[in-house]
mmCIF file of C-alpha atoms in Angstrom:
data_model
loop_
_atom_site.group_PDB
_atom_site.id
_atom_site.type_symbol
_atom_site.label_atom_id
_atom_site.label_comp_id
_atom_site.label_asym_id
_atom_site.label_seq_id
_atom_site.Cartn_x
_atom_site.Cartn_y
_atom_site.Cartn_z
ATOM 1 C CA MET A 1 0.000 0.000 0.000
ATOM 2 C CA THR A 2 1.382 3.360 -1.042
ATOM 3 C CA THR A 3 1.092 6.220 1.385
ATOM 4 C CA ASN A 4 1.352 9.839 0.449
ATOM 5 C CA PRO A 5 4.190 11.755 2.081
ATOM 6 C CA SER A 6 3.161 14.102 4.821
ATOM 7 C CA PRO A 7 2.825 17.711 3.730
ATOM 8 C CA GLY A 8 5.626 20.099 4.523
ATOM 9 C CA PRO A 9 5.336 23.029 6.877
ATOM 10 C CA GLU A 10 2.652 25.567 6.076
ATOM 11 C CA VAL A 11 3.914 28.570 4.143
ATOM 12 C CA LEU A 12 2.514 31.767 5.561
ATOM 13 C CA LEU A 13 3.168 34.945 3.631
ATOM 14 C CA PRO A 14 2.937 38.151 5.617
ATOM 15 C CA PRO A 15 0.139 40.480 4.526
ATOM 16 C CA ALA A 16 1.012 43.324 2.220
ATOM 17 C CA GLN A 17 1.083 46.882 3.489
ATOM 18 C CA PRO A 18 -1.848 49.185 2.745
ATOM 19 C CA PRO A 19 -0.863 52.055 0.429
ATOM 20 C CA THR A 20 -0.405 55.450 2.008
ATOM 21 C CA PRO A 21 -0.937 58.842 0.342
ATOM 22 C CA HIS A 22 2.519 60.135 -0.537
ATOM 23 C CA PRO A 23 4.167 61.283 -3.814
ATOM 24 C CA LEU A 24 5.419 58.690 -6.301
ATOM 25 C CA PRO A 25 7.987 60.502 -8.482
ATOM 26 C CA GLY A 26 8.804 59.359 -12.009
ATOM 27 C CA ARG A 27 10.852 60.523 -14.973
ATOM 28 C CA THR A 28 8.093 62.346 -16.882
ATOM 29 C CA ILE A 29 5.298 62.567 -14.313
ATOM 30 C CA THR A 30 4.770 62.436 -10.557
ATOM 31 C CA LEU A 31 1.784 60.864 -8.838
ATOM 32 C CA LEU A 32 0.574 63.125 -6.028
ATOM 33 C CA PRO A 33 -2.142 62.349 -3.481
ATOM 34 C CA ILE A 34 -5.133 64.224 -4.857
ATOM 35 C CA GLU A 35 -5.841 67.566 -3.167
ATOM 36 C CA GLU A 36 -8.560 70.185 -3.407
ATOM 37 C CA SER A 37 -5.912 72.590 -4.705
ATOM 38 C CA HIS A 38 -5.799 70.480 -7.889
ATOM 39 C CA THR A 39 -9.462 71.149 -8.666
ATOM 40 C CA GLN A 40 -9.112 74.097 -11.036
ATOM 41 C CA ASP A 41 -6.255 72.598 -13.044
ATOM 42 C CA LEU A 42 -8.082 69.280 -13.388
ATOM 43 C CA TRP A 43 -11.244 71.115 -14.422
ATOM 44 C CA ASN A 44 -9.274 72.882 -17.135
ATOM 45 C CA VAL A 45 -8.184 69.627 -18.786
ATOM 46 C CA VAL A 46 -11.150 67.268 -18.275
ATOM 47 C CA GLY A 47 -14.167 69.400 -17.368
ATOM 48 C CA GLY A 48 -16.175 72.424 -18.336
ATOM 49 C CA THR A 49 -17.087 71.411 -21.865
ATOM 50 C CA THR A 50 -19.029 69.009 -24.038
ATOM 51 C CA ASP A 51 -16.172 68.985 -26.554
ATOM 52 C CA PRO A 52 -15.904 65.318 -27.666
ATOM 53 C CA PRO A 53 -12.194 64.762 -26.839
ATOM 54 C CA LYS A 54 -12.712 65.986 -23.266
ATOM 55 C CA ALA A 55 -16.124 64.438 -22.753
ATOM 56 C CA SER A 56 -14.988 61.057 -24.083
ATOM 57 C CA VAL A 57 -12.519 60.547 -21.223
ATOM 58 C CA TRP A 58 -15.513 59.930 -18.931
ATOM 59 C CA THR A 59 -17.197 57.286 -21.107
ATOM 60 C CA TYR A 60 -16.198 54.261 -19.027
ATOM 61 C CA LEU A 61 -16.035 55.946 -15.616
ATOM 62 C CA PRO A 62 -18.784 55.890 -12.960
ATOM 63 C CA GLU A 63 -19.078 59.699 -12.993
ATOM 64 C CA GLY A 64 -19.010 62.629 -15.404
ATOM 65 C CA PRO A 65 -18.799 64.210 -17.849
ATOM 66 C CA TYR A 66 -18.984 67.651 -16.273
ATOM 67 C CA PRO A 67 -20.426 70.347 -18.582
ATOM 68 C CA GLU A 68 -19.652 74.028 -18.131
ATOM 69 C CA ASP A 69 -22.306 74.693 -15.474
ATOM 70 C CA THR A 70 -21.266 71.811 -13.163
ATOM 71 C CA TYR A 71 -18.042 73.136 -11.633
ATOM 72 C CA LEU A 72 -19.435 72.916 -8.091
ATOM 73 C CA ASP A 73 -20.355 69.272 -8.649
ATOM 74 C CA PHE A 74 -16.844 68.636 -9.945
ATOM 75 C CA ALA A 75 -15.291 70.398 -6.938
ATOM 76 C CA THR A 76 -17.414 68.318 -4.561
ATOM 77 C CA SER A 77 -16.270 65.180 -6.349
ATOM 78 C CA ILE A 78 -12.607 66.167 -5.881
ATOM 79 C CA GLN A 79 -13.254 66.922 -2.212
ATOM 80 C CA ASN A 80 -14.728 63.445 -1.748
ATOM 81 C CA LYS A 81 -11.737 61.898 -3.484
ATOM 82 C CA THR A 82 -9.304 63.539 -1.071
ATOM 83 C CA ALA A 83 -11.009 61.765 1.829
ATOM 84 C CA SER A 84 -11.171 58.376 0.127
ATOM 85 C CA LYS A 85 -8.799 55.618 1.237
ATOM 86 C CA ASP A 86 -10.144 52.977 -1.140
ATOM 87 C CA PRO A 87 -10.040 54.013 -3.931
ATOM 88 C CA LEU A 88 -6.880 55.973 -3.129
ATOM 89 C CA PHE A 89 -6.630 58.753 -5.725
ATOM 90 C CA TYR A 90 -3.414 60.132 -7.206
ATOM 91 C CA THR A 91 -3.240 63.228 -9.384
ATOM 92 C CA ILE A 92 -0.921 62.862 -12.393
ATOM 93 C CA LEU A 93 1.419 65.871 -12.467
ATOM 94 C CA ASP A 94 3.062 66.419 -15.868
ATOM 95 C CA HIS A 95 6.689 67.527 -15.486
ATOM 96 C CA ARG A 96 6.614 69.473 -18.769
ATOM 97 C CA THR A 97 3.799 71.799 -17.721
ATOM 98 C CA ASN A 98 3.855 71.266 -13.946
ATOM 99 C CA LYS A 99 0.071 70.869 -14.227
ATOM 100 C CA PRO A 100 -2.266 67.960 -13.430
ATOM 101 C CA GLN A 101 -3.302 65.842 -16.421
ATOM 102 C CA GLY A 102 -5.727 63.393 -14.810
ATOM 103 C CA TRP A 103 -5.758 60.809 -12.042
ATOM 104 C CA VAL A 104 -5.341 57.102 -11.262
ATOM 105 C CA THR A 105 -6.212 55.048 -8.197
ATOM 106 C CA LEU A 106 -5.307 52.010 -6.174
ATOM 107 C CA MET A 107 -8.545 50.300 -5.177
ATOM 108 C CA SER A 108 -10.137 47.041 -3.998
ATOM 109 C CA ILE A 109 -7.214 46.831 -1.590
ATOM 110 C CA VAL A 110 -6.990 43.497 0.278
ATOM 111 C CA PRO A 111 -3.591 43.343 2.051
ATOM 112 C CA GLU A 112 -4.235 39.940 3.640
ATOM 113 C CA HIS A 113 -4.815 38.443 0.184
ATOM 114 C CA LEU A 114 -1.836 40.319 -1.289
ATOM 115 C CA ARG A 115 -4.016 41.823 -4.008
ATOM 116 C CA LEU A 116 -5.269 45.199 -5.154
ATOM 117 C CA GLU A 117 -6.477 46.837 -8.347
ATOM 118 C CA ILE A 118 -5.621 49.822 -10.528
ATOM 119 C CA GLY A 119 -8.779 51.652 -11.513
ATOM 120 C CA HIS A 120 -10.644 54.932 -12.084
ATOM 121 C CA VAL A 121 -8.009 55.812 -14.694
ATOM 122 C CA LEU A 122 -8.633 59.281 -16.137
ATOM 123 C CA PHE A 123 -6.115 60.611 -18.665
ATOM 124 C CA ALA A 124 -6.619 64.068 -20.155
ATOM 125 C CA PRO A 125 -6.447 64.077 -23.985
ATOM 126 C CA GLU A 126 -2.959 65.636 -23.856
ATOM 127 C CA LEU A 127 -1.685 62.758 -21.697
ATOM 128 C CA GLN A 128 -3.126 59.897 -23.700
ATOM 129 C CA ARG A 129 -0.706 57.698 -25.664
ATOM 130 C CA THR A 130 2.357 59.346 -24.129
ATOM 131 C CA THR A 131 5.244 58.134 -22.019
ATOM 132 C CA GLY A 132 3.635 59.866 -19.046
ATOM 133 C CA ALA A 133 0.480 57.775 -19.368
ATOM 134 C CA THR A 134 2.502 54.569 -19.416
ATOM 135 C CA GLU A 135 4.651 55.731 -16.525
ATOM 136 C CA ALA A 136 1.614 56.540 -14.366
ATOM 137 C CA VAL A 137 0.560 52.896 -14.401
ATOM 138 C CA TYR A 138 4.148 51.694 -14.067
ATOM 139 C CA LEU A 139 4.668 53.765 -10.907
ATOM 140 C CA LEU A 140 1.607 52.187 -9.297
ATOM 141 C CA LEU A 141 2.768 48.700 -10.262
ATOM 142 C CA ARG A 142 6.245 49.304 -8.880
ATOM 143 C CA TYR A 143 4.841 50.748 -5.666
ATOM 144 C CA ALA A 144 2.478 47.799 -5.180
ATOM 145 C CA PHE A 145 4.943 45.026 -5.997
ATOM 146 C CA GLU A 146 8.276 46.339 -4.763
ATOM 147 C CA GLU A 147 7.370 48.523 -1.795
ATOM 148 C CA LEU A 148 4.086 47.203 -0.441
ATOM 149 C CA GLY A 149 4.580 43.485 -1.060
ATOM 150 C CA TYR A 150 1.499 42.683 -3.148
ATOM 151 C CA ARG A 151 1.578 39.553 -5.299
ATOM 152 C CA ARG A 152 -1.351 40.350 -7.580
ATOM 153 C CA VAL A 153 -2.346 43.637 -9.192
ATOM 154 C CA GLU A 154 -5.409 43.718 -11.427
ATOM 155 C CA TRP A 155 -6.164 46.254 -14.125
ATOM 156 C CA LYS A 156 -9.624 45.851 -15.605
ATOM 157 C CA CYS A 157 -11.415 47.750 -18.302
ATOM 158 C CA ASN A 158 -14.679 47.648 -20.172
ATOM 159 C CA ASP A 159 -14.328 45.278 -23.111
ATOM 160 C CA LEU A 160 -15.397 48.095 -25.449
ATOM 161 C CA ASN A 161 -12.652 50.401 -24.186
ATOM 162 C CA GLU A 162 -10.091 49.889 -26.943
ATOM 163 C CA GLY A 163 -7.941 52.774 -25.687
ATOM 164 C CA SER A 164 -7.360 51.139 -22.307
ATOM 165 C CA LYS A 165 -6.710 47.775 -23.914
ATOM 166 C CA ARG A 166 -4.087 49.326 -26.196
ATOM 167 C CA ALA A 167 -2.540 51.104 -23.212
ATOM 168 C CA ALA A 168 -2.262 47.811 -21.349
ATOM 169 C CA ARG A 169 -0.513 46.215 -24.306
ATOM 170 C CA ARG A 170 1.950 49.087 -24.413
ATOM 171 C CA LEU A 171 2.988 48.512 -20.822
ATOM 172 C CA GLY A 172 5.854 46.189 -21.630
ATOM 173 C CA ASN A 173 4.160 45.241 -24.894
ATOM 174 C CA ASN A 174 3.298 41.861 -23.408
ATOM 175 C CA TRP A 175 -0.392 42.161 -22.609
ATOM 176 C CA ILE A 176 -3.260 40.152 -24.066
ATOM 177 C CA LEU A 177 -6.889 39.500 -23.261
ATOM 178 C CA LEU A 178 -6.969 36.611 -20.810
ATOM 179 C CA THR A 179 -10.553 36.419 -19.619
ATOM 180 C CA GLN A 180 -13.657 38.306 -20.596
ATOM 181 C CA THR A 181 -16.967 38.889 -18.915
ATOM 182 C CA ARG A 182 -19.935 40.755 -20.282
ATOM 183 C CA GLN A 183 -18.555 44.078 -19.059
ATOM 184 C CA HIS A 184 -14.882 43.703 -18.276
ATOM 185 C CA THR A 185 -11.646 42.453 -19.740
ATOM 186 C CA THR A 186 -8.795 41.266 -17.516
ATOM 187 C CA MET A 187 -5.235 41.632 -18.792
ATOM 188 C CA ALA A 188 -2.381 39.147 -18.371
ATOM 189 C CA THR A 189 1.084 38.875 -19.840
ATOM 190 C CA ILE A 190 2.194 36.735 -22.784
ATOM 191 C CA LYS A 191 4.351 37.064 -25.875
ATOM 192 C CA THR A 192 5.261 39.881 -28.210
ATOM 193 C CA ALA A 193 7.157 39.696 -31.493
ATOM 194 C CA PHE A 194 9.506 42.347 -32.836
ATOM 195 C CA LEU A 195 8.897 42.348 -36.598
ATOM 196 C CA ILE A 196 11.750 43.645 -38.793
ATOM 197 C CA LEU A 197 10.608 44.275 -42.362
ATOM 198 C CA ASP A 198 12.845 44.162 -45.454
ATOM 199 C CA ILE A 199 16.134 45.158 -43.834
ATOM 200 C CA GLN A 200 17.908 43.402 -46.694
ATOM 201 C CA LYS A 201 20.672 44.616 -48.959
ATOM 202 C CA GLY A 202 18.468 45.223 -51.993
ATOM 203 C CA VAL A 203 16.039 47.462 -50.106
ATOM 204 C CA THR A 204 18.561 49.336 -47.972
ATOM 205 C CA GLY A 205 20.525 50.005 -51.150
ATOM 206 C CA GLN A 206 17.473 51.680 -52.681
ATOM 207 C CA ILE A 207 16.660 53.787 -49.630
ATOM 208 C CA PHE A 208 20.155 54.985 -48.810
ATOM 209 C CA ASP A 209 21.898 54.640 -52.245
ATOM 210 C CA GLY A 210 25.192 55.828 -50.754
ATOM 211 C CA SER A 211 24.229 59.504 -50.881
ATOM 212 C CA THR A 212 23.485 59.874 -47.169
ATOM 213 C CA PRO A 213 25.988 57.668 -45.307
ATOM 214 C CA GLU A 214 25.449 59.443 -41.979
ATOM 215 C CA ARG A 215 21.686 58.888 -42.165
ATOM 216 C CA GLU A 216 22.217 55.228 -43.051
ATOM 217 C CA GLU A 217 24.696 54.654 -40.245
ATOM 218 C CA SER A 218 22.511 56.436 -37.686
ATOM 219 C CA TYR A 219 19.410 54.462 -38.645
ATOM 220 C CA LEU A 220 21.088 51.056 -38.701
ATOM 221 C CA GLN A 221 22.929 51.639 -35.421
ATOM 222 C CA ARG A 222 19.720 52.730 -33.713
ATOM 223 C CA LEU A 223 17.845 49.752 -35.143
ATOM 224 C CA ALA A 224 20.554 47.302 -34.068
ATOM 225 C CA SER A 225 20.569 48.743 -30.550
ATOM 226 C CA VAL A 226 16.794 48.449 -30.165
ATOM 227 C CA VAL A 227 16.794 44.895 -31.544
ATOM 228 C CA LYS A 228 19.522 43.965 -29.061
ATOM 229 C CA THR A 229 17.482 45.317 -26.145
ATOM 230 C CA ALA A 230 14.321 43.579 -27.340
ATOM 231 C CA ARG A 231 16.205 40.298 -27.568
ATOM 232 C CA GLU A 232 17.569 40.780 -24.048
ATOM 233 C CA LYS A 233 13.987 41.281 -22.846
ATOM 234 C CA SER A 234 13.055 37.868 -24.310
ATOM 235 C CA ILE A 235 10.917 39.402 -27.042
ATOM 236 C CA HIS A 236 10.719 37.221 -30.142
ATOM 237 C CA ILE A 237 12.717 38.644 -33.053
ATOM 238 C CA ILE A 238 11.290 37.936 -36.504
ATOM 239 C CA HIS A 239 13.062 39.047 -39.685
ATOM 240 C CA VAL A 240 10.944 39.292 -42.823
ATOM 241 C CA LYS A 241 12.598 39.522 -46.233
ATOM 242 C CA THR A 242 11.336 39.570 -49.813
ATOM 243 C CA ALA A 243 12.564 36.832 -52.165
ATOM 244 C CA PHE A 244 11.193 35.073 -55.250
ATOM 245 C CA ARG A 245 11.999 31.743 -56.838
ATOM 246 C CA ARG A 246 14.383 31.779 -59.774
ATOM 247 C CA GLY A 247 12.486 32.605 -62.936
ATOM 248 C CA PHE A 248 9.789 34.394 -60.887
ATOM 249 C CA PRO A 249 7.071 31.720 -61.101
ATOM 250 C CA ASP A 250 5.623 33.241 -57.905
ATOM 251 C CA LEU A 251 5.358 36.800 -59.296
ATOM 252 C CA HIS A 252 2.302 37.341 -61.484
ATOM 253 C CA PRO A 253 2.900 39.597 -64.514
ATOM 254 C CA ARG A 254 -0.022 41.796 -63.434
ATOM 255 C CA ASN A 255 1.581 42.515 -60.070
ATOM 256 C CA PRO A 256 2.899 46.107 -59.926
ATOM 257 C CA SER A 257 6.275 44.817 -58.739
ATOM 258 C CA ALA A 258 6.745 42.587 -61.774
ATOM 259 C CA GLN A 259 7.702 45.360 -64.194
ATOM 260 C CA ARG A 260 10.337 46.667 -61.785
ATOM 261 C CA VAL A 261 11.777 43.426 -60.460
ATOM 262 C CA ILE A 262 11.760 40.832 -63.244
ATOM 263 C CA PRO A 263 14.004 42.764 -65.703
ATOM 264 C CA THR A 264 16.675 43.181 -63.007
ATOM 265 C CA GLY A 265 16.805 39.517 -62.057
ATOM 266 C CA LYS A 266 17.230 40.581 -58.440
ATOM 267 C CA TYR A 267 15.316 39.528 -55.343
ATOM 268 C CA THR A 268 15.585 35.861 -56.224
ATOM 269 C CA GLU A 269 16.717 33.164 -53.821
ATOM 270 C CA GLY A 270 20.493 33.224 -53.481
ATOM 271 C CA ASP A 271 20.906 36.753 -54.849
ATOM 272 C CA GLU A 272 22.790 39.289 -52.732
ATOM 273 C CA SER A 273 19.741 41.586 -52.736
ATOM 274 C CA VAL A 274 17.820 39.215 -50.453
ATOM 275 C CA GLU A 275 20.575 38.903 -47.857
ATOM 276 C CA LEU A 276 19.726 40.506 -44.528
ATOM 277 C CA HIS A 277 21.824 43.551 -43.696
ATOM 278 C CA PRO A 278 24.733 42.757 -41.336
ATOM 279 C CA ALA A 279 23.368 45.291 -38.831
ATOM 280 C CA VAL A 280 20.509 42.894 -38.075
ATOM 281 C CA THR A 281 22.208 39.542 -38.550
ATOM 282 C CA PRO A 282 19.827 36.954 -37.080
ATOM 283 C CA HIS A 283 20.768 35.199 -33.857
ATOM 284 C CA GLU A 284 20.250 31.501 -33.286
ATOM 285 C CA ASN A 285 16.750 31.822 -31.850
ATOM 286 C CA ASP A 286 15.538 34.498 -34.280
ATOM 287 C CA ILE A 287 13.014 33.538 -36.943
ATOM 288 C CA VAL A 288 13.467 34.448 -40.623
ATOM 289 C CA ILE A 289 10.341 34.642 -42.778
ATOM 290 C CA THR A 290 10.410 34.907 -46.579
ATOM 291 C CA LYS A 291 7.566 36.697 -48.343
ATOM 292 C CA CYS A 292 6.864 37.278 -52.018
ATOM 293 C CA ARG A 293 4.537 40.261 -51.817
ATOM 294 C CA VAL A 294 4.577 43.662 -50.107
ATOM 295 C CA SER A 295 2.757 42.563 -46.945
ATOM 296 C CA ALA A 296 4.647 40.280 -44.586
ATOM 297 C CA PHE A 297 1.565 38.055 -44.401
ATOM 298 C CA VAL A 298 1.155 37.367 -48.136
ATOM 299 C CA GLY A 299 3.077 34.463 -49.609
ATOM 300 C CA SER A 300 4.588 33.589 -46.230
ATOM 301 C CA ASP A 301 3.912 31.470 -43.158
ATOM 302 C CA LEU A 302 4.131 34.440 -40.780
ATOM 303 C CA ASP A 303 0.586 34.115 -39.450
ATOM 304 C CA VAL A 304 1.079 30.391 -38.798
ATOM 305 C CA VAL A 305 4.331 31.069 -36.925
ATOM 306 C CA LEU A 306 2.770 33.821 -34.814
ATOM 307 C CA ARG A 307 -0.312 31.848 -33.851
ATOM 308 C CA SER A 308 1.687 28.682 -33.177
ATOM 309 C CA SER A 309 3.886 30.703 -30.821
ATOM 310 C CA ARG A 310 0.801 32.303 -29.207
ATOM 311 C CA ILE A 311 2.025 35.752 -30.156
ATOM 312 C CA GLU A 312 -0.703 38.385 -29.985
ATOM 313 C CA ASN A 313 1.207 41.650 -30.134
ATOM 314 C CA LEU A 314 3.569 42.956 -32.822
ATOM 315 C CA VAL A 315 6.145 45.727 -32.711
ATOM 316 C CA VAL A 316 6.794 46.756 -36.317
ATOM 317 C CA VAL A 317 9.905 48.405 -37.776
ATOM 318 C CA GLY A 318 11.586 48.458 -41.163
ATOM 319 C CA LEU A 319 11.398 49.528 -44.786
ATOM 320 C CA ILE A 320 9.535 51.111 -46.359
ATOM 321 C CA THR A 321 6.742 53.044 -44.676
ATOM 322 C CA SER A 322 4.527 53.280 -47.766
ATOM 323 C CA GLY A 323 5.239 49.663 -48.697
ATOM 324 C CA ALA A 324 5.846 46.756 -46.347
ATOM 325 C CA VAL A 325 5.147 48.709 -43.162
ATOM 326 C CA LEU A 326 1.775 50.053 -44.304
ATOM 327 C CA SER A 327 0.608 46.796 -45.902
ATOM 328 C CA THR A 328 1.719 44.659 -42.963
ATOM 329 C CA VAL A 329 0.157 46.896 -40.324
ATOM 330 C CA ARG A 330 -3.192 47.069 -42.068
ATOM 331 C CA GLN A 331 -3.358 43.313 -42.590
ATOM 332 C CA ALA A 332 -2.170 42.596 -39.038
ATOM 333 C CA ALA A 333 -4.921 44.841 -37.697
ATOM 334 C CA ASP A 334 -7.509 42.901 -39.708
ATOM 335 C CA LEU A 335 -6.059 39.704 -38.233
ATOM 336 C CA ASP A 336 -6.630 41.142 -34.733
ATOM 337 C CA TYR A 337 -3.008 41.533 -33.648
ATOM 338 C CA GLY A 338 -2.114 44.261 -31.183
ATOM 339 C CA LEU A 339 0.209 46.699 -32.927
ATOM 340 C CA THR A 340 2.955 49.135 -32.014
ATOM 341 C CA VAL A 341 4.919 50.900 -34.759
ATOM 342 C CA LEU A 342 8.254 52.540 -33.936
ATOM 343 C CA GLU A 343 8.110 55.636 -36.096
ATOM 344 C CA ASP A 344 11.817 56.481 -36.127
ATOM 345 C CA LEU A 345 12.729 52.923 -37.134
ATOM 346 C CA CYS A 346 10.589 53.075 -40.273
ATOM 347 C CA LEU A 347 11.731 55.014 -43.329
ATOM 348 C CA ASP A 348 10.393 56.025 -46.716
ATOM 349 C CA ARG A 349 11.935 57.596 -49.788
ATOM 350 C CA ASP A 350 9.583 60.546 -49.274
ATOM 351 C CA GLN A 351 9.628 62.017 -45.754
ATOM 352 C CA GLU A 352 6.303 63.785 -46.291
ATOM 353 C CA VAL A 353 4.643 60.503 -47.246
ATOM 354 C CA HIS A 354 6.151 58.880 -44.146
ATOM 355 C CA ASP A 355 4.818 61.630 -41.870
ATOM 356 C CA VAL A 356 1.312 61.594 -43.343
ATOM 357 C CA LEU A 357 1.017 57.816 -43.175
ATOM 358 C CA MET A 358 2.220 57.661 -39.589
ATOM 359 C CA LYS A 359 -0.032 60.442 -38.328
ATOM 360 C CA LYS A 360 -3.137 59.984 -40.466
ATOM 361 C CA VAL A 361 -3.302 56.306 -41.442
ATOM 362 C CA ILE A 362 -1.153 53.944 -39.394
ATOM 363 C CA ALA A 363 -2.020 55.687 -36.115
ATOM 364 C CA LYS A 364 -5.628 54.594 -36.598
ATOM 365 C CA GLN A 365 -4.657 50.932 -36.329
ATOM 366 C CA ALA A 366 -1.506 50.956 -34.206
ATOM 367 C CA ASP A 367 0.198 52.806 -31.396
ATOM 368 C CA VAL A 368 2.802 54.959 -33.140
ATOM 369 C CA VAL A 369 5.672 55.810 -30.787
ATOM 370 C CA GLY A 370 9.382 56.537 -30.921
ATOM 371 C CA SER A 371 11.895 53.817 -30.147
ATOM 372 C CA GLU A 372 13.120 55.602 -27.012
ATOM 373 C CA GLU A 373 9.598 55.794 -25.623
ATOM 374 C CA TRP A 374 9.044 52.126 -26.378
ATOM 375 C CA LEU A 375 12.311 51.112 -24.727
ATOM 376 C CA ALA A 376 11.403 53.153 -21.657
ATOM 377 C CA SER A 377 8.222 51.106 -21.295
ATOM 378 C CA LEU A 378 10.032 47.751 -21.174
#
């Protein structure tokens, strides 16, 4: 007769500490315990109007919006927040303007269960999709985990609140939807892929053509540095290059690329033009995908690789903005991937085209940020 071994000694974790109202300083913002003296500045950025950008910040909150004739109601609300211990409200002070730009809270605080929640997140329009917005949540996470001893921090949002879901993905770029209820989505961490598009000798030769060596060197050094950091953070690195079979049986004569590519004989397997640039030489665990159209998803197994690896979020860089970057982002969005595009690591022959696409088109389907801002969020 087999007997089970006796259980070991009971493991008792000490309860976490309840949060206390004191400043949490960061690099771009500081979280301050909310005070009545913040009322007017907060009113200026989130109240006093029915203007859609301001009014929309209240859509998923249990109060507001506050039209022009409701200042006293708003002031009373701030007064009540100063006395609240759960939720515990923090005003977000922007270092650039030295003015409040919204608030965040720690709430549902259960020290004995080592859990609490981030909630009542209100970002003024000027704060949204900035480093400061990301840092506000990061400061609360660091405070809860490293100083107070909590083991679980929840951040929930309405399942229709795409802005909050994108913000969660940006925080380390490793967030996906784990569980859903009728009203809320809970976030949990999984995998992100860093997608490098067409950094191959044939394409870099077209973009840089030897006339701007300083620009080429600066771009490739910056790209290599960011790729190195992403790899160190255990983010999947995927290189995508364009290559056709010899004789171009996989390039239809009607395709716009056919008239440009076929006469040159380039971009075929084994040709120097399809070799990845030495600045981004793949490492052992990197993945190299070959495509035969503009989008990284067409004529390749990229989608199969991503889904097999349970990757839900893509960080996109590469060449060129009006080509592979645009086509890949739009198709990835239709395939329901979370998207971040590093603007300074994408280039186009025409800077004006690059700027318009980033600001007017790609930004509608992806978070468009600089590489430094993205690195700061890791």
